Amino acid sequence: MKTKTTMRTALWIALTAAVTTPGWAQNVEDIVRRLEANRIHGTSRAESVMTVQDRFGSRESTMISYSRGQDESLIEFTSAAERGQKVLRTANEIYLFYPDAAELIRLQGAALRESMLGSDVSYEDLTGGRTLLDTYRVTLEGTERVNGRATWKVSFEARRRNVAYPRQTMWIDQEWYVALRAEQYALNGRLLKEMTADRVEQVEGLWIPMRMVISDVLKRDSSTTIEIRNIQVGLPLRDDLFSLEELSW
Amino acid sequence: MIRTLDLAWRNIGRNRRRSVLSMVAVAVATMAIVFLFSYIEGMKQDMADNLIRYYTGEVRIRHENYGDWEHLSPLHLSVAELQDVLTGVETMPETAAAVPRLTVPGAVFREDQRIGMQVTGVDFLREIPFSGIDERVVQGSLNEITGGGDSDDRTTPALVGSRVMERLGLSSGDHFTVVVRTGLHGTNAMTFRAAAVADFPVASLNEVAVWVPLERVQHLARMPDQAGEVLVQLNRGSVRELGAAGATAEIATGAGAVGSEARPLEVSHWSTINTTYQFMEYAQQIYNFVALVFFLLAATVIVNTTMMVIFERRREIGTLSALGMSQGELVRLFFTESAILGFFGALAGLAAGVGISLVVGQVGMDFSAALEGIDMEISRVLYPRVNLRSSVGVFVFSFVVSAFTSYFPTRRITRIQPIEALRDE
């Protein structure tokens, strides 16, 4: 089972709906539980735009994403260049569907580090699995202001080695329980990725990051912005939506 | 002069073992250098042939900025309006043949492995006379591929490098899906069927090459009417008339890369493109130096044997001097001996070197294991090629060096007084 990452958390918060659990954090574990609770929900459907900026310019891809619970999600690209391409995440695996290919592609292992559509988001960032508290030891580093908002600065240190990001730091909004900023590091302490959520909106009682900027520090002059344009939560979804049969339909 | 030559022959015959040793030293050095130069010549010809067939053509046309970002495989920096460019190039009298190619980097995902591939869109009908790709097919046939298009099972027939088949564990007719980057910076994937297997001469190409009809790769990479490059073979007569640079300039005009509304294209003759071949040209100077070192080593053997001759023949030298042979005549005598030994040694070495080169040139030298994973435009099997000019040059050089190495020790003997030499025990 793949370990869950902060990028995944943030990304799926952005791409899907989340359910906020009311209450007030008592300690750092509570803060992280509240952060996690913000994204655990029944079902969601979101229409998003992903803008990838690199040294050659910028390009947009549009997508519709569906999610159910913690482990099931489906992204379908709708922009002309990628129309019909799909990414299915089940509990343990990621499958890619390309209309021009006669077979599904199952990603695992090192292949998960591939970039999704040349963006700063890797398929590894989408993988599901354990909760943050299962994967990381967490420490409250203090409080800081991000974009004028009060946040808890929380550091995450992986409990095991087979984790995409052995160390992370997140700045979690004290009111919304949304990570407004995150940094992911390699085992040797090298910064790998940065994420900021610069627009957070309340939808159906949930605080959802509607615009996120992700930057793979190893890719020079590159950043990816994911913006949710429309989101619905708690809607009925077909049972077979997240199946392999449906994927290649 | 005739007396000196007679004496020299007689002296050579008197001590055959010593003479043979000297000749063998010269012969071995000459043989080694002739073979080395034949090997290098074979390597250069092979590399030039591979470059022209598979990499650059004689003239390469591509986007003017591609070279700046080549390490990133910038697909968007392509040859646009491909049909117009091709038509323009093909109507030039300097053009013998032209082929468009579109190569996109990709990968096959197997278990948890990412296996790198290179999907190249080609016009097979143009490629057959250009690169002779049909001669490289070792399994299957190009007919199914040139028939073109999708088959019923949604797979695209492809020509696959033989090592690709091994790396993916495929048999002829099996299919595999490659995920590639597109010209729009996204990704796409297509399933190919190994309709034919080619044994590309270049190891690095054989490991990754998947050749597919151009229009399929244009669709896969979202690059309609585009190619990564257009490669041109020049008309021999035009090259003779205009020179390589002049013919290349004419091709640039045909491609529309010249003038106020020029397409953003770079048109280069292959000899000016930075490839391993250019490195080989530089390396040739190093090999020439290595050859010189070889000769100097052989010369030390000759000097040594000549010195031994001198010491062994002091009494004889003294006698000859006492009988009235001048110093100059003595020098000529020993020089003539060395020249004869050098001539026949070099001749024997030349014959052996050329003979070995010709035999190995037929059989070939297989470097498959050594070249595996190495990205050089060189074939796995190399065939030495005898270069007449360099071989004759090596012979002359070998002869001259070996003849003149006798000069200094010979001069030394002229300083020996006859009485001293005759007293010598």
mmCIF file of C-alpha atoms in Angstrom, chain A residues 43-208:
data_model
loop_
_atom_site.group_PDB
_atom_site.id
_atom_site.type_symbol
_atom_site.label_atom_id
_atom_site.label_comp_id
_atom_site.label_asym_id
_atom_site.label_seq_id
_atom_site.Cartn_x
_atom_site.Cartn_y
_atom_site.Cartn_z
ATOM 1 C CA THR A 43 -18.293 11.791 -3.087
ATOM 2 C CA SER A 44 -17.268 14.794 -5.143
ATOM 3 C CA ARG A 45 -17.050 16.064 -8.695
ATOM 4 C CA ALA A 46 -14.803 18.960 -9.637
ATOM 5 C CA GLU A 47 -14.018 20.756 -12.891
ATOM 6 C CA SER A 48 -10.495 22.123 -12.840
ATOM 7 C CA VAL A 49 -7.880 23.793 -14.970
ATOM 8 C CA MET A 50 -4.247 22.832 -14.699
ATOM 9 C CA THR A 51 -1.801 25.422 -16.017
ATOM 10 C CA VAL A 52 1.774 24.314 -16.446
ATOM 11 C CA GLN A 53 4.354 27.056 -16.744
ATOM 12 C CA ASP A 54 7.875 26.236 -17.864
ATOM 13 C CA ARG A 55 10.746 27.814 -19.753
ATOM 14 C CA PHE A 56 8.916 27.337 -23.062
ATOM 15 C CA GLY A 57 5.727 29.090 -21.987
ATOM 16 C CA SER A 58 2.465 27.977 -20.420
ATOM 17 C CA ARG A 59 -0.278 25.573 -21.399
ATOM 18 C CA GLU A 60 -3.647 24.668 -19.968
ATOM 19 C CA SER A 61 -5.313 21.332 -19.486
ATOM 20 C CA THR A 62 -8.869 21.007 -18.297
ATOM 21 C CA MET A 63 -10.197 18.051 -16.382
ATOM 22 C CA ILE A 64 -13.103 16.631 -14.508
ATOM 23 C CA SER A 65 -12.274 14.697 -11.377
ATOM 24 C CA TYR A 66 -14.458 12.400 -9.302
ATOM 25 C CA SER A 67 -13.702 10.942 -5.913
ATOM 26 C CA ARG A 68 -15.327 8.597 -3.450
ATOM 27 C CA GLY A 69 -13.941 8.141 0.013
ATOM 28 C CA GLN A 70 -10.246 8.132 0.672
ATOM 29 C CA ASP A 71 -9.054 5.693 -1.951
ATOM 30 C CA GLU A 72 -11.065 6.061 -5.132
ATOM 31 C CA SER A 73 -10.694 8.827 -7.619
ATOM 32 C CA LEU A 74 -10.837 9.365 -11.348
ATOM 33 C CA ILE A 75 -9.520 12.225 -13.452
ATOM 34 C CA GLU A 76 -10.689 12.660 -17.018
ATOM 35 C CA PHE A 77 -8.953 15.227 -19.182
ATOM 36 C CA THR A 78 -11.218 17.301 -21.387
ATOM 37 C CA SER A 79 -8.834 19.704 -23.121
ATOM 38 C CA ALA A 80 -8.320 19.086 -26.836
ATOM 39 C CA ALA A 81 -4.708 17.894 -26.582
ATOM 40 C CA GLU A 82 -5.532 15.211 -24.010
ATOM 41 C CA ARG A 83 -9.225 14.645 -24.532
ATOM 42 C CA GLY A 84 -10.342 11.280 -23.245
ATOM 43 C CA GLN A 85 -7.213 10.481 -21.261
ATOM 44 C CA LYS A 86 -8.031 9.221 -17.772
ATOM 45 C CA VAL A 87 -6.216 8.526 -14.526
ATOM 46 C CA LEU A 88 -7.842 6.060 -12.149
ATOM 47 C CA ARG A 89 -6.694 5.679 -8.577
ATOM 48 C CA THR A 90 -7.920 2.742 -6.580
ATOM 49 C CA ALA A 91 -6.812 1.810 -3.081
ATOM 50 C CA ASN A 92 -3.396 0.582 -4.159
ATOM 51 C CA GLU A 93 -2.906 1.294 -7.813
ATOM 52 C CA ILE A 94 -2.924 3.888 -10.527
ATOM 53 C CA TYR A 95 -4.101 3.120 -14.049
ATOM 54 C CA LEU A 96 -3.800 5.306 -17.118
ATOM 55 C CA PHE A 97 -6.167 5.187 -20.040
ATOM 56 C CA TYR A 98 -5.221 6.679 -23.397
ATOM 57 C CA PRO A 99 -7.752 6.613 -26.245
ATOM 58 C CA ASP A 100 -4.979 5.879 -28.764
ATOM 59 C CA ALA A 101 -3.707 2.867 -26.822
ATOM 60 C CA ALA A 102 -5.240 -0.577 -26.950
ATOM 61 C CA GLU A 103 -4.461 -1.398 -23.334
ATOM 62 C CA LEU A 104 -4.510 0.208 -19.907
ATOM 63 C CA ILE A 105 -1.223 1.188 -18.305
ATOM 64 C CA ARG A 106 -0.731 0.253 -14.703
ATOM 65 C CA LEU A 107 1.801 2.383 -12.891
ATOM 66 C CA GLN A 108 3.774 1.097 -9.971
ATOM 67 C CA GLY A 109 7.152 1.477 -8.367
ATOM 68 C CA ALA A 110 9.521 3.956 -9.956
ATOM 69 C CA ALA A 111 7.034 4.605 -12.762
ATOM 70 C CA LEU A 112 4.885 6.525 -10.281
ATOM 71 C CA ARG A 113 7.513 9.242 -10.264
ATOM 72 C CA GLU A 114 6.577 10.165 -13.827
ATOM 73 C CA SER A 115 5.148 13.606 -14.256
ATOM 74 C CA MET A 116 1.443 13.854 -14.959
ATOM 75 C CA LEU A 117 1.051 15.593 -18.342
ATOM 76 C CA GLY A 118 4.459 17.194 -17.967
ATOM 77 C CA SER A 119 3.299 19.082 -14.872
ATOM 78 C CA ASP A 120 4.986 19.422 -11.484
ATOM 79 C CA VAL A 121 2.608 16.804 -10.130
ATOM 80 C CA SER A 122 3.773 13.207 -10.244
ATOM 81 C CA TYR A 123 1.496 10.190 -10.161
ATOM 82 C CA GLU A 124 3.140 9.387 -6.850
ATOM 83 C CA ASP A 125 1.540 12.536 -5.493
ATOM 84 C CA LEU A 126 -1.862 11.008 -6.231
ATOM 85 C CA THR A 127 -1.325 7.656 -4.586
ATOM 86 C CA GLY A 128 -3.554 6.795 -1.703
ATOM 87 C CA GLY A 129 -3.047 4.661 1.369
ATOM 88 C CA ARG A 130 -2.180 5.370 4.946
ATOM 89 C CA THR A 131 -3.103 8.520 6.790
ATOM 90 C CA LEU A 132 -0.553 11.205 7.507
ATOM 91 C CA LEU A 133 -0.338 10.171 11.138
ATOM 92 C CA ASP A 134 0.283 6.551 10.132
ATOM 93 C CA THR A 135 3.084 7.642 7.860
ATOM 94 C CA TYR A 136 4.749 10.493 9.716
ATOM 95 C CA ARG A 137 5.766 11.556 13.183
ATOM 96 C CA VAL A 138 4.489 15.115 13.527
ATOM 97 C CA THR A 139 5.907 18.019 15.478
ATOM 98 C CA LEU A 140 4.404 21.443 16.017
ATOM 99 C CA GLU A 141 7.160 23.932 15.152
ATOM 100 C CA GLY A 142 5.191 27.021 16.108
ATOM 101 C CA THR A 143 2.868 29.493 14.520
ATOM 102 C CA GLU A 144 3.474 31.695 11.507
ATOM 103 C CA ARG A 145 1.424 33.917 9.262
ATOM 104 C CA VAL A 146 0.959 32.899 5.629
ATOM 105 C CA ASN A 147 -0.735 35.359 3.304
ATOM 106 C CA GLY A 148 -1.860 37.273 6.364
ATOM 107 C CA ARG A 149 -3.485 34.261 7.981
ATOM 108 C CA ALA A 150 -2.485 32.542 11.210
ATOM 109 C CA THR A 151 -1.101 29.054 10.647
ATOM 110 C CA TRP A 152 0.459 26.220 12.598
ATOM 111 C CA LYS A 153 3.833 25.223 11.244
ATOM 112 C CA VAL A 154 3.934 21.440 11.472
ATOM 113 C CA SER A 155 6.870 19.237 10.511
ATOM 114 C CA PHE A 156 6.413 15.657 9.346
ATOM 115 C CA GLU A 157 9.116 13.012 9.588
ATOM 116 C CA ALA A 158 8.508 9.665 7.900
ATOM 117 C CA ARG A 159 8.232 6.569 10.102
ATOM 118 C CA ARG A 160 9.613 4.353 7.310
ATOM 119 C CA ARG A 161 11.902 4.766 4.319
ATOM 120 C CA ASN A 162 9.604 3.893 1.386
ATOM 121 C CA VAL A 163 7.913 7.266 1.411
ATOM 122 C CA ALA A 164 7.969 9.696 -1.486
ATOM 123 C CA TYR A 165 8.834 12.606 0.774
ATOM 124 C CA PRO A 166 10.711 11.579 3.934
ATOM 125 C CA ARG A 167 10.316 15.045 5.435
ATOM 126 C CA GLN A 168 7.649 17.668 5.010
ATOM 127 C CA THR A 169 6.670 20.953 6.513
ATOM 128 C CA MET A 170 3.140 22.298 6.346
ATOM 129 C CA TRP A 171 1.629 25.579 7.317
ATOM 130 C CA ILE A 172 -1.956 24.716 8.361
ATOM 131 C CA ASP A 173 -4.554 27.439 8.605
ATOM 132 C CA GLN A 174 -5.731 27.733 12.224
ATOM 133 C CA GLU A 175 -9.318 28.376 11.221
ATOM 134 C CA TRP A 176 -9.811 26.398 8.006
ATOM 135 C CA TYR A 177 -7.535 23.395 8.682
ATOM 136 C CA VAL A 178 -6.209 23.634 5.159
ATOM 137 C CA ALA A 179 -2.494 23.574 4.300
ATOM 138 C CA LEU A 180 -1.780 27.022 2.879
ATOM 139 C CA ARG A 181 1.808 26.146 2.218
ATOM 140 C CA ALA A 182 3.834 22.921 2.133
ATOM 141 C CA GLU A 183 7.380 21.900 1.444
ATOM 142 C CA GLN A 184 8.530 18.372 0.684
ATOM 143 C CA TYR A 185 12.084 17.203 1.203
ATOM 144 C CA ALA A 186 14.239 14.240 0.240
ATOM 145 C CA LEU A 187 15.952 12.095 2.869
ATOM 146 C CA ASN A 188 19.119 14.167 2.538
ATOM 147 C CA GLY A 189 17.168 17.326 3.306
ATOM 148 C CA ARG A 190 17.016 18.587 -0.255
ATOM 149 C CA LEU A 191 13.859 20.515 -1.066
ATOM 150 C CA LEU A 192 11.874 18.665 -3.744
ATOM 151 C CA LYS A 193 8.533 20.400 -4.043
ATOM 152 C CA GLU A 194 6.703 23.438 -2.804
ATOM 153 C CA MET A 195 2.973 24.027 -2.684
ATOM 154 C CA THR A 196 0.922 27.066 -1.860
ATOM 155 C CA ALA A 197 -2.842 27.409 -1.696
ATOM 156 C CA ASP A 198 -3.629 31.036 -2.466
ATOM 157 C CA ARG A 199 -7.409 30.823 -2.717
ATOM 158 C CA VAL A 200 -9.528 28.882 -0.262
ATOM 159 C CA GLU A 201 -13.296 28.883 -0.415
ATOM 160 C CA GLN A 202 -16.072 27.379 1.605
ATOM 161 C CA VAL A 203 -18.249 25.000 -0.379
ATOM 162 C CA GLU A 204 -21.131 23.175 1.241
ATOM 163 C CA GLY A 205 -19.579 23.950 4.612
ATOM 164 C CA LEU A 206 -16.137 22.687 3.596
ATOM 165 C CA TRP A 207 -13.007 24.817 3.276
ATOM 166 C CA ILE A 208 -11.473 23.834 -0.035
#
